[in-house]
PDB file of C-alpha atoms and ligand atoms in Angstrom:
ATOM      1  CA  MET A  24      16.707 -13.580 -13.594  1.00 59.00           C
ATOM      2  CA  ARG A  25      17.444 -10.550 -11.414  1.00 74.00           C
ATOM      3  CA  GLU A  26      20.883 -10.419  -9.867  1.00 79.00           C
ATOM      4  CA  LYS A  27      20.979 -11.383  -6.209  1.00 81.00           C
ATOM      5  CA  PRO A  28      22.474  -8.424  -4.324  1.00 89.00           C
ATOM      6  CA  LYS A  29      25.388  -8.916  -1.950  1.00 90.00           C
ATOM      7  CA  SER A  30      24.073  -9.413   1.569  1.00 89.00           C
ATOM      8  CA  SER A  31      25.825  -6.238   2.805  1.00 90.00           C
ATOM      9  CA  ASP A  32      24.192  -4.166   0.012  1.00 95.00           C
ATOM     10  CA  ARG A  33      20.666  -5.246   0.940  1.00 97.00           C
ATOM     11  CA  LEU A  34      20.282  -2.677   3.696  1.00 98.00           C
ATOM     12  CA  ILE A  35      19.564   0.823   2.368  1.00 98.00           C
ATOM     13  CA  VAL A  36      19.687   3.495   5.069  1.00 98.00           C
ATOM     14  CA  ALA A  37      17.119   6.265   4.526  1.00 98.00           C
ATOM     15  CA  LEU A  38      18.796   9.630   5.166  1.00 98.00           C
ATOM     16  CA  ASP A  39      15.598  11.435   6.174  1.00 97.00           C
ATOM     17  CA  PHE A  40      17.157  14.699   7.353  1.00 96.00           C
ATOM     18  CA  SER A  41      16.476  18.295   6.449  1.00 95.00           C
ATOM     19  CA  ASP A  42      20.141  19.169   6.923  1.00 96.00           C
ATOM     20  CA  PRO A  43      22.896  17.748   4.710  1.00 96.00           C
ATOM     21  CA  VAL A  44      25.453  18.262   7.500  1.00 97.00           C
ATOM     22  CA  ARG A  45      23.496  15.995   9.876  1.00 97.00           C
ATOM     23  CA  ALA A  46      23.090  13.427   7.115  1.00 97.00           C
ATOM     24  CA  GLN A  47      26.833  13.517   6.453  1.00 97.00           C
ATOM     25  CA  ASP A  48      27.536  13.078  10.199  1.00 97.00           C
ATOM     26  CA  LEU A  49      25.405   9.930  10.228  1.00 98.00           C
ATOM     27  CA  VAL A  50      27.176   8.573   7.134  1.00 98.00           C
ATOM     28  CA  GLU A  51      30.493   9.112   8.919  1.00 98.00           C
ATOM     29  CA  GLN A  52      29.224   7.339  12.048  1.00 97.00           C
ATOM     30  CA  LEU A  53      28.072   4.364   9.982  1.00 98.00           C
ATOM     31  CA  GLY A  54      31.381   4.280   8.100  1.00 97.00           C
ATOM     32  CA  SER A  55      32.244   1.086   6.265  1.00 96.00           C
ATOM     33  CA  ALA A  56      29.240  -0.781   7.741  1.00 97.00           C
ATOM     34  CA  ILE A  57      26.825   0.752   5.221  1.00 98.00           C
ATOM     35  CA  SER A  58      27.231   0.840   1.458  1.00 98.00           C
ATOM     36  CA  PHE A  59      23.779   2.032   0.296  1.00 98.00           C
ATOM     37  CA  TYR A  60      21.859   5.239   1.143  1.00 98.00           C
ATOM     38  CA  LYS A  61      18.460   6.609   0.168  1.00 98.00           C
ATOM     39  CA  ILE A  62      18.141  10.329  -0.418  1.00 98.00           C
ATOM     40  CA  GLY A  63      14.563  11.579  -0.637  1.00 97.00           C
ATOM     41  CA  LEU A  64      12.886  14.870  -1.452  1.00 95.00           C
ATOM     42  CA  GLU A  65      13.471  16.376   1.994  1.00 95.00           C
ATOM     43  CA  LEU A  66      17.241  15.950   1.958  1.00 96.00           C
ATOM     44  CA  ALA A  67      17.534  16.669  -1.778  1.00 95.00           C
ATOM     45  CA  CYS A  68      15.849  20.055  -1.217  1.00 93.00           C
ATOM     46  CA  SER A  69      17.736  20.834   2.002  1.00 94.00           C
ATOM     47  CA  GLY A  70      20.801  22.981   2.563  1.00 92.00           C
ATOM     48  CA  ASP A  71      21.859  25.666   0.131  1.00 91.00           C
ATOM     49  CA  GLY A  72      23.658  26.088  -3.172  1.00 89.00           C
ATOM     50  CA  SER A  73      26.992  25.072  -1.666  1.00 89.00           C
ATOM     51  CA  ASN A  74      25.784  21.962   0.171  1.00 93.00           C
ATOM     52  CA  ASN A  75      22.527  20.104  -0.325  1.00 95.00           C
ATOM     53  CA  GLY A  76      21.218  16.591  -0.761  1.00 95.00           C
ATOM     54  CA  PHE A  77      22.382  16.325  -4.372  1.00 96.00           C
ATOM     55  CA  ALA A  78      25.892  17.419  -3.391  1.00 96.00           C
ATOM     56  CA  LEU A  79      25.903  14.821  -0.600  1.00 97.00           C
ATOM     57  CA  ALA A  80      24.797  12.182  -3.105  1.00 97.00           C
ATOM     58  CA  ASP A  81      27.716  13.124  -5.361  1.00 96.00           C
ATOM     59  CA  ARG A  82      30.139  12.813  -2.431  1.00 97.00           C
ATOM     60  CA  LEU A  83      28.720   9.429  -1.453  1.00 98.00           C
ATOM     61  CA  ILE A  84      29.114   8.135  -5.008  1.00 98.00           C
ATOM     62  CA  ALA A  85      32.683   9.506  -5.139  1.00 97.00           C
ATOM     63  CA  GLN A  86      33.391   7.462  -1.963  1.00 96.00           C
ATOM     64  CA  GLY A  87      32.113   4.305  -3.638  1.00 97.00           C
ATOM     65  CA  LYS A  88      28.711   4.216  -1.887  1.00 98.00           C
ATOM     66  CA  LYS A  89      25.477   3.442  -3.741  1.00 98.00           C
ATOM     67  CA  VAL A  90      22.670   6.001  -3.822  1.00 98.00           C
ATOM     68  CA  PHE A  91      18.937   5.472  -4.179  1.00 98.00           C
ATOM     69  CA  LEU A  92      17.420   8.798  -5.251  1.00 98.00           C
ATOM     70  CA  ASP A  93      13.817   8.728  -4.033  1.00 98.00           C
ATOM     71  CA  LEU A  94      12.292  11.643  -5.935  1.00 97.00           C
ATOM     72  CA  LYS A  95       9.111   9.832  -7.082  1.00 97.00           C
ATOM     73  CA  LEU A  96       9.028  11.590 -10.447  1.00 98.00           C
ATOM     74  CA  HIS A  97       5.753  12.180 -12.254  1.00 98.00           C
ATOM     75  CA  ASP A  98       5.216  14.792 -14.996  1.00 98.00           C
ATOM     76  CA  ILE A  99       4.473  14.930 -18.697  1.00 98.00           C
ATOM     77  CA  PRO A 100       6.415  12.251 -20.594  1.00 98.00           C
ATOM     78  CA  ASN A 101       8.837  14.668 -22.275  1.00 98.00           C
ATOM     79  CA  THR A 102       9.849  16.188 -18.925  1.00 98.00           C
ATOM     80  CA  VAL A 103      10.185  12.806 -17.227  1.00 98.00           C
ATOM     81  CA  MET A 104      12.288  11.493 -20.092  1.00 98.00           C
ATOM     82  CA  ARG A 105      14.640  14.479 -20.004  1.00 98.00           C
ATOM     83  CA  ALA A 106      14.899  14.569 -16.206  1.00 98.00           C
ATOM     84  CA  THR A 107      15.689  10.862 -15.963  1.00 98.00           C
ATOM     85  CA  ALA A 108      18.265  11.199 -18.757  1.00 98.00           C
ATOM     86  CA  GLU A 109      19.986  13.955 -16.717  1.00 98.00           C
ATOM     87  CA  LEU A 110      19.864  11.944 -13.485  1.00 97.00           C
ATOM     88  CA  ALA A 111      21.156   8.851 -15.276  1.00 98.00           C
ATOM     89  CA  ARG A 112      24.474  10.663 -15.879  1.00 96.00           C
ATOM     90  CA  ARG A 113      25.142  11.098 -12.154  1.00 96.00           C
ATOM     91  CA  GLY A 114      25.879   7.556 -11.036  1.00 97.00           C
ATOM     92  CA  TYR A 115      22.837   6.836  -8.862  1.00 98.00           C
ATOM     93  CA  GLU A 116      21.795   3.215  -8.469  1.00 98.00           C
ATOM     94  CA  PHE A 117      17.997   3.558  -8.122  1.00 98.00           C
ATOM     95  CA  LEU A 118      15.463   6.272  -8.953  1.00 98.00           C
ATOM     96  CA  THR A 119      11.760   6.174  -8.062  1.00 98.00           C
ATOM     97  CA  ILE A 120       8.968   7.191 -10.412  1.00 98.00           C
ATOM     98  CA  HIS A 121       5.209   6.958  -9.998  1.00 98.00           C
ATOM     99  CA  ALA A 122       3.733   3.917 -11.713  1.00 97.00           C
ATOM    100  CA  TYR A 123       1.624   5.741 -14.319  1.00 97.00           C
ATOM    101  CA  PRO A 124       2.231   3.984 -17.650  1.00 98.00           C
ATOM    102  CA  PRO A 125       3.212   7.145 -19.618  1.00 98.00           C
ATOM    103  CA  THR A 126       5.587   8.187 -16.819  1.00 98.00           C
ATOM    104  CA  MET A 127       7.178   4.740 -16.658  1.00 98.00           C
ATOM    105  CA  ALA A 128       7.582   4.519 -20.449  1.00 98.00           C
ATOM    106  CA  ALA A 129       9.181   7.973 -20.590  1.00 98.00           C
ATOM    107  CA  ALA A 130      11.551   7.217 -17.695  1.00 98.00           C
ATOM    108  CA  LYS A 131      12.538   3.978 -19.367  1.00 98.00           C
ATOM    109  CA  GLU A 132      13.426   5.947 -22.489  1.00 98.00           C
ATOM    110  CA  GLY A 133      15.406   8.454 -20.408  1.00 98.00           C
ATOM    111  CA  VAL A 134      17.607   5.822 -18.750  1.00 98.00           C
ATOM    112  CA  ALA A 135      18.139   3.746 -21.910  1.00 97.00           C
ATOM    113  CA  GLY A 136      21.751   2.689 -22.262  1.00 97.00           C
ATOM    114  CA  THR A 137      22.672   3.671 -18.681  1.00 97.00           C
ATOM    115  CA  THR A 138      23.000   1.695 -15.442  1.00 97.00           C
ATOM    116  CA  LEU A 139      20.360   3.681 -13.491  1.00 98.00           C
ATOM    117  CA  LYS A 140      17.587   1.330 -12.360  1.00 98.00           C
ATOM    118  CA  LEU A 141      13.984   2.509 -12.109  1.00 98.00           C
ATOM    119  CA  LEU A 142      11.733   1.611  -9.191  1.00 98.00           C
ATOM    120  CA  ALA A 143       8.006   2.186  -9.582  1.00 98.00           C
ATOM    121  CA  VAL A 144       5.878   3.425  -6.693  1.00 95.00           C
ATOM    122  CA  THR A 145       2.498   1.755  -7.223  1.00 92.00           C
ATOM    123  CA  VAL A 146       0.233   3.441  -4.648  1.00 90.00           C
ATOM    124  CA  LEU A 147       1.696   5.587  -1.877  1.00 88.00           C
ATOM    125  CA  THR A 148       1.350   3.730   1.416  1.00 81.00           C
ATOM    126  CA  ALA A 149      -0.116   6.854   2.974  1.00 82.00           C
ATOM    127  CA  TYR A 150      -3.218   6.416   0.781  1.00 87.00           C
ATOM    128  CA  ASP A 151      -6.187   4.196   1.582  1.00 89.00           C
ATOM    129  CA  ASP A 152      -9.245   3.195  -0.471  1.00 93.00           C
ATOM    130  CA  ALA A 153     -11.092   6.374   0.528  1.00 94.00           C
ATOM    131  CA  ASP A 154      -8.215   8.531  -0.764  1.00 93.00           C
ATOM    132  CA  LEU A 155      -8.344   6.717  -4.119  1.00 94.00           C
ATOM    133  CA  THR A 156     -12.110   7.213  -4.369  1.00 96.00           C
ATOM    134  CA  ALA A 157     -11.707  10.907  -3.533  1.00 96.00           C
ATOM    135  CA  ALA A 158      -9.063  11.166  -6.271  1.00 96.00           C
ATOM    136  CA  GLY A 159     -11.492   9.668  -8.798  1.00 97.00           C
ATOM    137  CA  TYR A 160     -10.187   6.091  -9.002  1.00 95.00           C
ATOM    138  CA  GLY A 161     -12.540   3.131  -9.253  1.00 95.00           C
ATOM    139  CA  PHE A 162     -10.047   0.688  -7.721  1.00 93.00           C
ATOM    140  CA  SER A 163      -9.182  -0.412  -4.213  1.00 93.00           C
ATOM    141  CA  VAL A 164      -5.564   0.098  -3.129  1.00 90.00           C
ATOM    142  CA  GLN A 165      -4.943  -3.636  -3.468  1.00 89.00           C
ATOM    143  CA  ASP A 166      -6.307  -3.777  -7.012  1.00 92.00           C
ATOM    144  CA  LEU A 167      -4.481  -0.644  -8.110  1.00 93.00           C
ATOM    145  CA  VAL A 168      -1.172  -1.921  -6.671  1.00 91.00           C
ATOM    146  CA  ALA A 169      -1.619  -5.185  -8.605  1.00 92.00           C
ATOM    147  CA  ARG A 170      -2.605  -3.400 -11.807  1.00 95.00           C
ATOM    148  CA  ARG A 171       0.309  -0.966 -11.657  1.00 95.00           C
ATOM    149  CA  ALA A 172       2.843  -3.638 -10.712  1.00 95.00           C
ATOM    150  CA  ALA A 173       1.753  -5.635 -13.763  1.00 95.00           C
ATOM    151  CA  GLN A 174       2.033  -2.531 -15.945  1.00 97.00           C
ATOM    152  CA  ALA A 175       5.514  -1.790 -14.536  1.00 97.00           C
ATOM    153  CA  TRP A 176       6.520  -5.348 -15.301  1.00 96.00           C
ATOM    154  CA  GLY A 177       5.099  -5.108 -18.820  1.00 96.00           C
ATOM    155  CA  LEU A 178       7.045  -1.907 -19.472  1.00 97.00           C
ATOM    156  CA  GLY A 179      10.327  -3.416 -18.324  1.00 96.00           C
ATOM    157  CA  ILE A 180      10.703  -1.342 -15.140  1.00 97.00           C
ATOM    158  CA  ASP A 181      13.483  -2.770 -12.950  1.00 97.00           C
ATOM    159  CA  GLY A 182      11.638  -2.950  -9.655  1.00 97.00           C
ATOM    160  CA  ILE A 183       8.894  -1.843  -7.327  1.00 97.00           C
ATOM    161  CA  VAL A 184       8.673  -0.361  -3.845  1.00 96.00           C
ATOM    162  CA  LEU A 185       6.192  -2.237  -1.654  1.00 92.00           C
ATOM    163  CA  SER A 186       5.552  -3.446   1.856  1.00 89.00           C
ATOM    164  CA  ALA A 187       7.001  -6.815   2.862  1.00 92.00           C
ATOM    165  CA  ALA A 188       3.484  -8.229   3.241  1.00 89.00           C
ATOM    166  CA  GLU A 189       2.818  -7.582  -0.460  1.00 90.00           C
ATOM    167  CA  VAL A 190       5.993  -9.286  -1.712  1.00 93.00           C
ATOM    168  CA  PRO A 191       4.830 -12.939  -1.938  1.00 93.00           C
ATOM    169  CA  ALA A 192       1.649 -12.106  -3.911  1.00 92.00           C
ATOM    170  CA  LEU A 193       3.458  -9.796  -6.301  1.00 92.00           C
ATOM    171  CA  ARG A 194       6.279 -12.310  -6.765  1.00 91.00           C
ATOM    172  CA  LEU A 195       3.654 -14.775  -7.964  1.00 91.00           C
ATOM    173  CA  MET A 196       2.338 -12.162 -10.361  1.00 88.00           C
ATOM    174  CA  VAL A 197       5.538 -10.718 -11.844  1.00 87.00           C
ATOM    175  CA  GLY A 198       7.842 -13.660 -11.222  1.00 82.00           C
ATOM    176  CA  GLY A 199      11.438 -13.531 -10.108  1.00 86.00           C
ATOM    177  CA  GLU A 200      12.655 -10.790 -12.401  1.00 90.00           C
ATOM    178  CA  MET A 201      11.611  -7.586 -10.657  1.00 95.00           C
ATOM    179  CA  LEU A 202      13.552  -6.048  -7.799  1.00 96.00           C
ATOM    180  CA  MET A 203      11.418  -5.672  -4.694  1.00 96.00           C
ATOM    181  CA  VAL A 204      12.397  -2.927  -2.290  1.00 96.00           C
ATOM    182  CA  THR A 205      10.599  -2.798   1.050  1.00 95.00           C
ATOM    183  CA  PRO A 206      10.341   0.056   3.564  1.00 94.00           C
ATOM    184  CA  GLY A 207       8.355  -0.330   6.796  1.00 91.00           C
ATOM    185  CA  ILE A 208      11.022  -2.538   8.395  1.00 94.00           C
ATOM    186  CA  ARG A 209      11.388  -2.711  12.155  1.00 94.00           C
ATOM    187  CA  PRO A 210      13.765  -4.970  14.080  1.00 92.00           C
ATOM    188  CA  ALA A 211      11.902  -6.944  16.763  1.00 88.00           C
ATOM    189  CA  GLY A 212      11.097  -4.609  19.649  1.00 84.00           C
ATOM    190  CA  ALA A 213      11.714  -1.338  17.720  1.00 86.00           C
ATOM    191  CA  ALA A 214       9.066   1.418  17.740  1.00 86.00           C
ATOM    192  CA  ALA A 215       6.820   1.271  14.662  1.00 84.00           C
ATOM    193  CA  GLY A 216       6.403   5.077  14.606  1.00 85.00           C
ATOM    194  CA  ASP A 217       3.975   6.020  11.822  1.00 81.00           C
ATOM    195  CA  GLN A 218       4.529   2.790   9.855  1.00 77.00           C
ATOM    196  CA  LYS A 219       1.345   0.706   9.900  1.00 76.00           C
ATOM    197  CA  ARG A 220       2.385  -2.594   8.315  1.00 76.00           C
ATOM    198  CA  VAL A 221       5.830  -3.463   9.624  1.00 85.00           C
ATOM    199  CA  ALA A 222       8.040  -6.522   9.121  1.00 91.00           C
ATOM    200  CA  THR A 223      11.315  -7.522  10.731  1.00 95.00           C
ATOM    201  CA  PRO A 224      14.441  -7.584   8.542  1.00 96.00           C
ATOM    202  CA  ALA A 225      14.487 -11.392   8.648  1.00 96.00           C
ATOM    203  CA  SER A 226      10.827 -11.766   7.696  1.00 96.00           C
ATOM    204  CA  ALA A 227      11.135  -9.282   4.805  1.00 96.00           C
ATOM    205  CA  ILE A 228      14.139 -11.154   3.391  1.00 95.00           C
ATOM    206  CA  ALA A 229      12.358 -14.483   3.908  1.00 94.00           C
ATOM    207  CA  ALA A 230       9.297 -13.082   2.064  1.00 94.00           C
ATOM    208  CA  GLY A 231      11.496 -12.433  -0.963  1.00 94.00           C
ATOM    209  CA  ALA A 232      12.470  -8.762  -0.654  1.00 95.00           C
ATOM    210  CA  ASP A 233      15.730  -7.840  -2.376  1.00 96.00           C
ATOM    211  CA  TYR A 234      16.469  -4.605  -0.525  1.00 97.00           C
ATOM    212  CA  LEU A 235      15.267  -3.195   2.812  1.00 97.00           C
ATOM    213  CA  VAL A 236      14.918   0.565   3.295  1.00 97.00           C
ATOM    214  CA  ILE A 237      15.366   1.450   6.950  1.00 97.00           C
ATOM    215  CA  GLY A 238      15.403   4.911   8.490  1.00 96.00           C
ATOM    216  CA  ARG A 239      14.560   5.673  12.101  1.00 95.00           C
ATOM    217  CA  PRO A 240      15.556   2.332  13.677  1.00 96.00           C
ATOM    218  CA  ILE A 241      19.090   3.341  12.630  1.00 97.00           C
ATOM    219  CA  THR A 242      19.062   7.146  12.373  1.00 96.00           C
ATOM    220  CA  GLU A 243      17.405   7.609  15.788  1.00 96.00           C
ATOM    221  CA  ALA A 244      19.209   4.774  17.573  1.00 96.00           C
ATOM    222  CA  PRO A 245      21.479   5.699  20.499  1.00 96.00           C
ATOM    223  CA  ASP A 246      24.258   3.870  18.610  1.00 97.00           C
ATOM    224  CA  PRO A 247      23.390   3.951  14.886  1.00 97.00           C
ATOM    225  CA  ARG A 248      26.352   1.829  13.852  1.00 98.00           C
ATOM    226  CA  ALA A 249      25.525  -0.924  16.346  1.00 97.00           C
ATOM    227  CA  SER A 250      21.907  -0.885  15.196  1.00 97.00           C
ATOM    228  CA  ALA A 251      22.934  -1.095  11.519  1.00 97.00           C
ATOM    229  CA  GLU A 252      25.359  -3.925  12.244  1.00 97.00           C
ATOM    230  CA  ALA A 253      22.701  -5.898  14.126  1.00 97.00           C
ATOM    231  CA  ILE A 254      20.327  -5.541  11.165  1.00 97.00           C
ATOM    232  CA  LEU A 255      23.064  -6.597   8.727  1.00 97.00           C
ATOM    233  CA  THR A 256      23.736  -9.674  10.856  1.00 96.00           C
ATOM    234  CA  GLU A 257      20.025 -10.536  10.795  1.00 95.00           C
ATOM    235  CA  ILE A 258      19.914 -10.096   6.993  1.00 95.00           C
ATOM    236  CA  ALA A 259      23.038 -12.223   6.478  1.00 94.00           C
ATOM    237  CA  ALA A 260      21.661 -14.982   8.709  1.00 93.00           C
ATOM    238  CA  THR A 261      18.395 -15.146   6.742  1.00 91.00           C
ATOM    239  CA  ASP A 262      20.172 -14.771   3.418  1.00 80.00           C
ATOM    240  CA  ALA A 263      22.590 -17.636   4.056  1.00 72.00           C
TER     241      ALA A 263
HETATM  242  O1  LIG B  25      12.127   5.654   9.334  1.00 88.16           O
HETATM  243  P1  LIG B  25      11.563   4.567   8.463  1.00 88.16           P
HETATM  244  O2  LIG B  25      12.321   3.264   8.549  1.00 88.16           O
HETATM  245  O3  LIG B  25      10.076   4.406   8.645  1.00 88.16           O
HETATM  246  O4  LIG B  25      11.814   5.115   6.992  1.00 88.16           O
HETATM  247  C1  LIG B  25      11.343   4.448   5.860  1.00 88.16           C
HETATM  248  C2  LIG B  25      11.728   5.190   4.614  1.00 88.16           C
HETATM  249  O5  LIG B  25      11.062   4.583   3.528  1.00 88.16           O
HETATM  250  C3  LIG B  25      11.336   6.658   4.592  1.00 88.16           C
HETATM  251  O6  LIG B  25      12.341   7.341   3.831  1.00 88.16           O
HETATM  252  C4  LIG B  25      10.026   6.666   3.864  1.00 88.16           C
HETATM  253  O7  LIG B  25       9.789   7.861   3.184  1.00 88.16           O
HETATM  254  C5  LIG B  25      10.248   5.541   2.861  1.00 88.16           C
HETATM  255  N1  LIG B  25       9.040   4.924   2.331  1.00 88.16           N
HETATM  256  C6  LIG B  25       8.050   4.364   3.139  1.00 88.16           C
HETATM  257  N2  LIG B  25       6.944   3.789   2.560  1.00 88.16           N
HETATM  258  C7  LIG B  25       6.840   3.745   1.237  1.00 88.16           C
HETATM  259  C8  LIG B  25       7.827   4.284   0.417  1.00 88.16           C
HETATM  260  C9  LIG B  25       8.924   4.863   1.018  1.00 88.16           C
HETATM  261  O8  LIG B  25       8.164   4.379   4.352  1.00 88.16           O
HETATM  262  N3  LIG B  25       5.817   3.139   0.677  1.00 88.16           N
END
């Protein structure tokens, strides 16, 4: 059975900035309230040789924070295996990979014997059925998500990234073992922005999500720490 995360670790703040200094400022504002951060491609590639997203990740880990590195790797198996083996030395908690079976198998080999957990991205939420058809797939988004989640499960991948609405169906399919990490979370009354299928923190936890990835409702709030604390209170209340 998967380990139940501590309530305070279930909120992962997405540091979607193109400037590592701004990201660091937010981390300082959030202080001890937040223990888990997501660093994606934008922040990883930002800054310069002396300060960039990878350097910020190293500093966060040195401070005892957890880091989810959202690089969504996908390449030939040998490259994926070697890249994940390198990343596995750096102390990150989670790393995303695309849910192509050869990519997942290679990443699994790369992280063998380490504590880095792999999260598979089944179908990017920005894609719809027409995008899959244009890319040459003969599956709907729903069918491809189910197929890839089952393949991830079969290959022993630690978890999947999915919307809260998909959690109950996939829980039935892959059981209680896989970690389910849900973006697209909006506290009641918050602007949805470009997210199409949103859930509140409480409803995502109630649906069976393990971790919630939340960006703008915290990063763009007038008082980010107050916003984060309100979300943590909502998670703890549902989790109890
Ligand atoms: O600002 P917001 O809360 O919408 O940020 C959500 C985060 O989750 C962003 O970093 C976004 O890239 C990420 N994400 C997502 N949908 C996915 C996978 C990741 O919104 N399917």
